[in-house]
Amino acid sequence: MSRARVARRIAAGAAYGGGGLGLLGVAAVGVLLAEVQLAKRTVGGGVAPLPPAADGLYGRGFDGVPLRLALLGDSTAAGQGVRRAGQTPGALLASGLAQVAERSVELRNVALPGARSDDLERQVTLLLAHPGRVPDVCVVMIGANDVTHRMSPTQSVRYLSETVRRLRDAGAEVVVGTCPDLGTIEPVYQPLRWLARRLSRQLAAAQTIVVVEQGGRTVSLGDLLGPEFAANPREMFGADNYHPSAEGYATAAMAVLPSVCAVLGVWPEAERLEAERREGLLPVAQAAAEAAQEAGTEVTGARAPWALLKHRRRRRLTESAPAPEPADTAAPYEPGV
């Protein structure tokens, strides 16, 4: 069965309430889970620090009403593995968006380390508790824990689909960083590395289909964005050899930022397809399957059942200034960065 058909079956199961799709045997996935957990405990001997709080106002020097940016998801969205707030993906995206848009940006991060897609309902409820403070754009990073904890892929994408629908209904734009490639975790050896990669990419493709169908867009995180991870794993992974390092998060944020800016209409490049960059209009399932194979690829909806596949040029990001103390979520952000 082709990758596109597998992704479409998972997405269809989520839409119509089907059960889990048995892509791999339960025993095989159980062994994979055990290997990943062993890798997290034993390789390098490191323990990832809790993510630092980075909520606050970025780009204080710019005039105008601040843009509101929110992050949802798991430890990757939260920034677990780094010690400074300015190294988290939220801070990097907020400061980068402020520079591109030339407007200040209010950041709120409700992501939870260890979260699976079934926690997104709680995160969205928390985020939308104050109707007057609906984000302009939400970035969601989720999926790795769904794979390692054997959540049914149809259930996983059903939760994500509902999340995107609620955020879009509230008036927020949505960009989803799809499931990262767990085959990049160094201590996971063959054939489990192959199984991890296969499961991750199948889930990422299915995520793309349901997100696009709900009016969002996706960026494939894949092997956490590029050959840099294969060439420099010691630099790209953090102390626990599982979560990204500061350089790894910067690489991921650098790939997501163009899509965040584009969905808000502030990306400086023209919105046209470039054939030389292998961009094009494809059936959504085919676009999802292709995006899952190449990290950094954006998929956005066109006229159903078509989607746009784009490879946006990245902008180098650097660590922002130290982030403020967490702001009161019921009041405007006062501290500056």
Tab-separated table of C-alpha atoms in Angstrom:
chain	number	residue	atom	x	y	z
A	1	MET	CA	0.000	0.000	0.000
A	2	SER	CA	1.370	3.444	-0.917
A	3	ARG	CA	2.294	5.980	1.759
A	4	ALA	CA	-0.455	8.302	0.537
A	5	ARG	CA	-3.121	5.565	0.817
A	6	VAL	CA	-1.985	4.597	4.323
A	7	ALA	CA	-2.161	8.231	5.439
A	8	ARG	CA	-5.599	8.644	3.878
A	9	ARG	CA	-6.883	5.498	5.640
A	10	ILE	CA	-5.689	6.778	9.015
A	11	ALA	CA	-7.264	10.188	8.392
A	12	ALA	CA	-10.504	8.591	7.214
A	13	GLY	CA	-10.605	6.422	10.326
A	14	ALA	CA	-10.291	9.549	12.444
A	15	ALA	CA	-13.048	11.338	10.548
A	16	TYR	CA	-15.519	8.485	10.663
A	17	GLY	CA	-14.745	7.114	14.100
A	18	GLY	CA	-12.930	3.975	12.987
A	19	GLY	CA	-10.703	1.975	15.247
A	20	GLY	CA	-6.922	1.942	15.251
A	21	LEU	CA	-5.174	0.913	12.064
A	22	GLY	CA	-2.821	-1.962	12.802
A	23	LEU	CA	0.182	-0.729	10.845
A	24	LEU	CA	2.573	-2.737	12.984
A	25	GLY	CA	2.052	-5.513	15.472
A	26	VAL	CA	1.482	-4.521	19.075
A	27	ALA	CA	4.497	-6.556	20.148
A	28	ALA	CA	6.788	-4.749	17.692
A	29	VAL	CA	5.601	-1.353	18.883
A	30	GLY	CA	6.035	-2.485	22.484
A	31	VAL	CA	9.647	-3.390	21.812
A	32	LEU	CA	10.141	-0.028	20.124
A	33	LEU	CA	8.723	1.726	23.173
A	34	ALA	CA	11.055	-0.192	25.465
A	35	GLU	CA	14.053	0.685	23.291
A	36	VAL	CA	13.190	4.387	23.264
A	37	GLN	CA	12.684	4.474	27.020
A	38	LEU	CA	15.990	2.639	27.539
A	39	ALA	CA	17.712	5.112	25.248
A	40	LYS	CA	16.334	8.045	27.207
A	41	ARG	CA	17.548	6.547	30.502
A	42	THR	CA	20.946	5.196	29.625
A	43	VAL	CA	22.621	6.928	26.718
A	44	GLY	CA	24.726	9.861	27.727
A	45	GLY	CA	23.476	9.630	31.283
A	46	GLY	CA	21.889	13.057	30.975
A	47	VAL	CA	18.523	14.287	32.180
A	48	ALA	CA	16.749	17.044	30.296
A	49	PRO	CA	15.989	20.077	32.479
A	50	LEU	CA	12.411	21.269	32.733
A	51	PRO	CA	11.599	23.837	30.052
A	52	PRO	CA	12.163	27.443	31.117
A	53	ALA	CA	9.206	29.854	31.094
A	54	ALA	CA	9.362	32.111	28.048
A	55	ASP	CA	5.918	33.764	28.000
A	56	GLY	CA	5.960	37.490	27.518
A	57	LEU	CA	6.345	40.342	25.047
A	58	TYR	CA	8.996	40.180	22.308
A	59	GLY	CA	10.066	43.019	20.015
A	60	ARG	CA	9.114	45.751	22.442
A	61	GLY	CA	10.640	48.417	20.230
A	62	PHE	CA	8.062	48.014	17.481
A	63	ASP	CA	4.889	50.072	17.317
A	64	GLY	CA	1.367	48.829	16.785
A	65	VAL	CA	-0.883	46.269	18.410
A	66	PRO	CA	1.148	43.150	19.305
A	67	LEU	CA	0.583	39.930	17.448
A	68	ARG	CA	-0.422	36.997	19.656
A	69	LEU	CA	1.478	33.718	19.238
A	70	ALA	CA	0.672	30.522	21.141
A	71	LEU	CA	2.439	27.164	21.309
A	72	LEU	CA	0.728	23.876	22.102
A	73	GLY	CA	1.963	20.309	22.197
A	74	ASP	CA	4.610	18.231	23.931
A	75	SER	CA	8.157	18.679	25.227
A	76	THR	CA	9.397	19.861	21.827
A	77	ALA	CA	6.912	22.732	21.809
A	78	ALA	CA	7.669	23.454	25.469
A	79	GLY	CA	11.425	23.565	24.854
A	80	GLN	CA	12.518	20.816	27.209
A	81	GLY	CA	16.237	20.193	27.067
A	82	VAL	CA	17.536	23.783	27.158
A	83	ARG	CA	18.183	25.961	30.177
A	84	ARG	CA	17.565	29.500	28.892
A	85	ALA	CA	14.148	30.824	27.883
A	86	GLY	CA	15.609	32.463	24.793
A	87	GLN	CA	16.629	29.035	23.469
A	88	THR	CA	13.109	27.613	23.437
A	89	PRO	CA	11.239	27.338	20.124
A	90	GLY	CA	8.523	29.665	21.427
A	91	ALA	CA	10.981	32.446	22.197
A	92	LEU	CA	12.810	31.941	18.908
A	93	LEU	CA	9.571	32.037	16.917
A	94	ALA	CA	8.263	35.074	18.807
A	95	SER	CA	11.440	37.087	18.334
A	96	GLY	CA	11.740	35.996	14.706
A	97	LEU	CA	8.121	36.887	13.958
A	98	ALA	CA	8.596	40.279	15.603
A	99	GLN	CA	11.602	41.001	13.371
A	100	VAL	CA	9.861	39.936	10.158
A	101	ALA	CA	6.504	41.597	10.910
A	102	GLU	CA	8.100	44.627	12.587
A	103	ARG	CA	5.544	44.314	15.373
A	104	SER	CA	5.837	43.171	18.942
A	105	VAL	CA	4.669	39.631	19.682
A	106	GLU	CA	2.973	38.272	22.794
A	107	LEU	CA	3.956	34.667	23.440
A	108	ARG	CA	1.964	32.169	25.448
A	109	ASN	CA	3.067	28.543	25.696
A	110	VAL	CA	0.665	25.929	27.082
A	111	ALA	CA	2.609	22.878	25.861
A	112	LEU	CA	3.267	20.091	28.366
A	113	PRO	CA	6.329	17.797	28.368
A	114	GLY	CA	5.232	14.215	27.879
A	115	ALA	CA	1.884	15.223	26.372
A	116	ARG	CA	0.113	13.107	23.801
A	117	SER	CA	-2.546	14.302	21.407
A	118	ASP	CA	-5.302	13.568	23.915
A	119	ASP	CA	-3.934	16.413	26.077
A	120	LEU	CA	-4.545	18.968	23.328
A	121	GLU	CA	-8.188	19.397	24.373
A	122	ARG	CA	-7.047	20.623	27.796
A	123	GLN	CA	-4.439	22.907	26.268
A	124	VAL	CA	-6.904	24.495	23.843
A	125	THR	CA	-9.437	25.041	26.646
A	126	LEU	CA	-6.746	26.738	28.719
A	127	LEU	CA	-5.680	28.874	25.763
A	128	LEU	CA	-9.204	29.982	24.852
A	129	ALA	CA	-10.342	30.643	28.435
A	130	HIS	CA	-10.218	34.393	27.745
A	131	PRO	CA	-12.137	35.098	24.515
A	132	GLY	CA	-10.631	38.568	24.179
A	133	ARG	CA	-7.123	37.111	23.987
A	134	VAL	CA	-7.471	34.578	21.176
A	135	PRO	CA	-4.067	34.103	19.502
A	136	ASP	CA	-3.506	35.339	15.969
A	137	VAL	CA	-1.537	32.176	15.232
A	138	CYS	CA	-1.025	28.888	17.074
A	139	VAL	CA	1.892	26.517	16.532
A	140	VAL	CA	1.278	22.892	17.500
A	141	MET	CA	4.048	20.285	17.850
A	142	ILE	CA	2.758	16.839	18.772
A	143	GLY	CA	3.019	13.159	17.917
A	144	ALA	CA	6.235	11.634	19.236
A	145	ASN	CA	4.674	10.455	22.501
A	146	ASP	CA	1.706	9.078	20.587
A	147	VAL	CA	4.099	6.766	18.744
A	148	THR	CA	6.165	5.707	21.753
A	149	HIS	CA	3.099	5.156	23.943
A	150	ARG	CA	1.219	3.183	21.293
A	151	MET	CA	-1.717	5.509	20.821
A	152	SER	CA	-3.838	4.477	17.860
A	153	PRO	CA	-2.921	6.700	14.911
A	154	THR	CA	-6.598	7.244	14.111
A	155	GLN	CA	-7.214	8.442	17.667
A	156	SER	CA	-4.120	10.607	17.525
A	157	VAL	CA	-5.170	12.458	14.386
A	158	ARG	CA	-8.779	12.702	15.587
A	159	TYR	CA	-7.600	14.690	18.614
A	160	LEU	CA	-5.421	16.876	16.421
A	161	SER	CA	-8.230	17.477	13.928
A	162	GLU	CA	-10.532	18.612	16.727
A	163	THR	CA	-7.809	20.890	18.077
A	164	VAL	CA	-7.313	22.618	14.737
A	165	ARG	CA	-11.075	22.953	14.244
A	166	ARG	CA	-11.551	24.612	17.652
A	167	LEU	CA	-8.677	27.014	17.115
A	168	ARG	CA	-9.834	27.923	13.608
A	169	ASP	CA	-13.422	28.426	14.818
A	170	ALA	CA	-12.065	30.797	17.477
A	171	GLY	CA	-10.359	32.847	14.759
A	172	ALA	CA	-6.739	31.685	15.094
A	173	GLU	CA	-4.478	30.601	12.264
A	174	VAL	CA	-2.834	27.222	12.876
A	175	VAL	CA	0.563	25.824	11.882
A	176	VAL	CA	1.336	22.244	12.927
A	177	GLY	CA	4.833	20.844	13.141
A	178	THR	CA	4.103	17.199	12.379
A	179	CYS	CA	5.456	14.164	14.218
A	180	PRO	CA	9.271	14.155	14.242
A	181	ASP	CA	11.233	11.200	12.912
A	182	LEU	CA	11.995	8.987	15.913
A	183	GLY	CA	14.437	7.055	13.727
A	184	THR	CA	16.965	9.823	14.373
A	185	ILE	CA	17.351	8.862	18.047
A	186	GLU	CA	20.900	7.535	18.100
A	187	PRO	CA	20.514	4.682	20.617
A	188	VAL	CA	17.641	3.060	18.683
A	189	TYR	CA	19.219	0.443	16.415
A	190	GLN	CA	17.977	-1.460	13.382
A	191	PRO	CA	15.445	-2.827	12.738
A	192	LEU	CA	13.694	-0.723	15.378
A	193	ARG	CA	15.137	2.454	13.876
A	194	TRP	CA	13.372	1.580	10.624
A	195	LEU	CA	10.124	0.839	12.469
A	196	ALA	CA	10.349	4.110	14.387
A	197	ARG	CA	10.897	6.045	11.168
A	198	ARG	CA	8.019	4.302	9.434
A	199	LEU	CA	5.549	4.892	12.254
A	200	SER	CA	6.611	8.516	12.645
A	201	ARG	CA	6.256	9.319	8.958
A	202	GLN	CA	2.913	7.548	8.631
A	203	LEU	CA	1.550	9.572	11.529
A	204	ALA	CA	3.042	12.801	10.132
A	205	ALA	CA	1.361	12.240	6.765
A	206	ALA	CA	-2.007	11.506	8.382
A	207	GLN	CA	-1.632	14.591	10.592
A	208	THR	CA	-1.053	16.688	7.492
A	209	ILE	CA	-4.262	15.483	5.846
A	210	VAL	CA	-6.527	16.278	8.807
A	211	VAL	CA	-4.854	19.628	9.526
A	212	VAL	CA	-5.214	20.817	5.939
A	213	GLU	CA	-8.828	19.634	5.837
A	214	GLN	CA	-9.557	21.749	8.937
A	215	GLY	CA	-8.015	24.877	7.425
A	216	GLY	CA	-4.550	24.755	8.970
A	217	ARG	CA	-1.152	24.197	7.417
A	218	THR	CA	1.710	21.896	8.341
A	219	VAL	CA	5.494	21.886	8.352
A	220	SER	CA	7.140	18.464	8.444
A	221	LEU	CA	9.657	18.214	11.273
A	222	GLY	CA	10.854	14.843	10.029
A	223	ASP	CA	14.370	14.220	11.301
A	224	LEU	CA	14.105	17.523	13.156
A	225	LEU	CA	14.855	19.374	10.037
A	226	GLY	CA	17.629	18.336	7.873
A	227	PRO	CA	20.866	16.499	7.368
A	228	GLU	CA	22.408	18.561	10.159
A	229	PHE	CA	21.044	16.024	12.656
A	230	ALA	CA	22.595	13.085	10.852
A	231	ALA	CA	25.906	14.887	10.411
A	232	ASN	CA	26.083	16.506	13.876
A	233	PRO	CA	23.907	14.486	16.279
A	234	ARG	CA	26.005	15.443	19.294
A	235	GLU	CA	25.341	19.126	18.613
A	236	MET	CA	21.676	18.787	17.695
A	237	PHE	CA	20.534	16.653	20.626
A	238	GLY	CA	20.490	17.790	24.234
A	239	ALA	CA	22.053	16.278	27.337
A	240	ASP	CA	19.656	13.324	27.367
A	241	ASN	CA	20.291	12.477	23.684
A	242	TYR	CA	16.538	12.604	23.126
A	243	HIS	CA	15.353	16.208	23.197
A	244	PRO	CA	16.905	18.788	20.874
A	245	SER	CA	19.748	21.012	21.990
A	246	ALA	CA	19.622	24.803	21.665
A	247	GLU	CA	21.017	24.450	18.141
A	248	GLY	CA	18.454	21.776	17.371
A	249	TYR	CA	15.557	23.963	18.488
A	250	ALA	CA	16.927	26.874	16.465
A	251	THR	CA	17.007	24.646	13.391
A	252	ALA	CA	13.403	23.547	13.957
A	253	ALA	CA	12.163	27.081	14.623
A	254	MET	CA	13.996	28.332	11.547
A	255	ALA	CA	11.933	25.957	9.400
A	256	VAL	CA	8.590	26.728	11.060
A	257	LEU	CA	8.978	30.528	11.105
A	258	PRO	CA	8.378	31.114	7.358
A	259	SER	CA	5.033	29.305	7.542
A	260	VAL	CA	4.019	31.248	10.664
A	261	CYS	CA	4.840	34.501	8.894
A	262	ALA	CA	3.152	33.423	5.665
A	263	VAL	CA	-0.120	32.488	7.350
A	264	LEU	CA	-0.204	35.994	8.844
A	265	GLY	CA	0.640	37.603	5.493
A	266	VAL	CA	3.960	39.081	6.621
A	267	TRP	CA	6.481	36.777	4.890
A	268	PRO	CA	8.507	38.931	2.459
A	269	GLU	CA	8.546	36.356	-0.357
A	270	ALA	CA	5.908	36.275	-3.086
A	271	GLU	CA	3.278	33.545	-2.731
A	272	ARG	CA	4.068	31.702	-5.940
A	273	LEU	CA	5.033	28.129	-6.675
A	274	GLU	CA	8.615	27.565	-7.805
A	275	ALA	CA	9.019	24.493	-9.984
A	276	GLU	CA	12.794	24.477	-9.513
A	277	ARG	CA	12.205	23.999	-5.763
A	278	ARG	CA	9.848	21.062	-6.478
A	279	GLU	CA	6.798	22.984	-5.345
A	280	GLY	CA	3.416	22.215	-6.786
A	281	LEU	CA	-0.298	21.516	-6.517
A	282	LEU	CA	-0.968	17.895	-5.529
A	283	PRO	CA	-3.794	15.762	-4.138
A	284	VAL	CA	-3.679	16.322	-0.387
A	285	ALA	CA	-2.793	12.712	0.459
A	286	GLN	CA	0.096	12.716	-2.011
A	287	ALA	CA	1.333	16.075	-0.743
A	288	ALA	CA	1.159	14.738	2.831
A	289	ALA	CA	3.148	11.622	1.957
A	290	GLU	CA	5.822	13.614	0.133
A	291	ALA	CA	6.101	16.157	2.935
A	292	ALA	CA	6.617	13.379	5.491
A	293	GLN	CA	9.671	12.258	3.527
A	294	GLU	CA	11.373	15.663	3.475
A	295	ALA	CA	11.722	17.764	6.595
A	296	GLY	CA	10.859	21.433	6.371
A	297	THR	CA	8.161	20.977	3.728
A	298	GLU	CA	4.987	23.030	4.083
A	299	VAL	CA	1.551	21.785	3.043
A	300	THR	CA	-1.403	24.140	2.900
A	301	GLY	CA	-4.882	23.723	1.538
A	302	ALA	CA	-6.030	24.760	-1.901
A	303	ARG	CA	-9.330	23.889	-3.535
A	304	ALA	CA	-10.343	20.408	-2.311
A	305	PRO	CA	-8.983	17.798	-2.811
A	306	TRP	CA	-5.779	19.659	-3.701
A	307	ALA	CA	-2.991	21.055	-1.528
A	308	LEU	CA	0.046	23.255	-2.100
A	309	LEU	CA	3.466	21.741	-1.406
A	310	LYS	CA	6.125	24.381	-0.692
A	311	HIS	CA	9.780	24.460	0.355
A	312	ARG	CA	10.160	27.894	1.883
A	313	ARG	CA	13.550	29.510	2.274
A	314	ARG	CA	14.606	29.574	5.896
A	315	ARG	CA	15.830	32.565	7.864
A	316	ARG	CA	18.603	32.087	10.373
A	317	LEU	CA	17.442	32.584	13.950
A	318	THR	CA	19.510	33.486	16.970
A	319	GLU	CA	18.714	33.240	20.636
A	320	SER	CA	16.579	36.111	21.876
A	321	ALA	CA	17.277	38.175	24.955
A	322	PRO	CA	16.340	36.578	28.278
A	323	ALA	CA	12.589	36.087	28.496
A	324	PRO	CA	10.432	37.750	31.152
A	325	GLU	CA	8.828	36.102	34.101
A	326	PRO	CA	5.566	34.307	33.201
A	327	ALA	CA	2.784	36.818	32.631
A	328	ASP	CA	-0.704	36.719	34.094
A	329	THR	CA	-2.746	35.029	31.396
A	330	ALA	CA	-5.819	37.036	32.298
A	331	ALA	CA	-4.111	40.391	31.852
A	332	PRO	CA	-2.028	42.018	29.110
A	333	TYR	CA	1.609	41.038	28.988
A	334	GLU	CA	3.560	43.694	30.821
A	335	PRO	CA	7.160	42.400	31.094
A	336	GLY	CA	9.342	42.981	28.063
A	337	VAL	CA	12.100	41.126	26.286
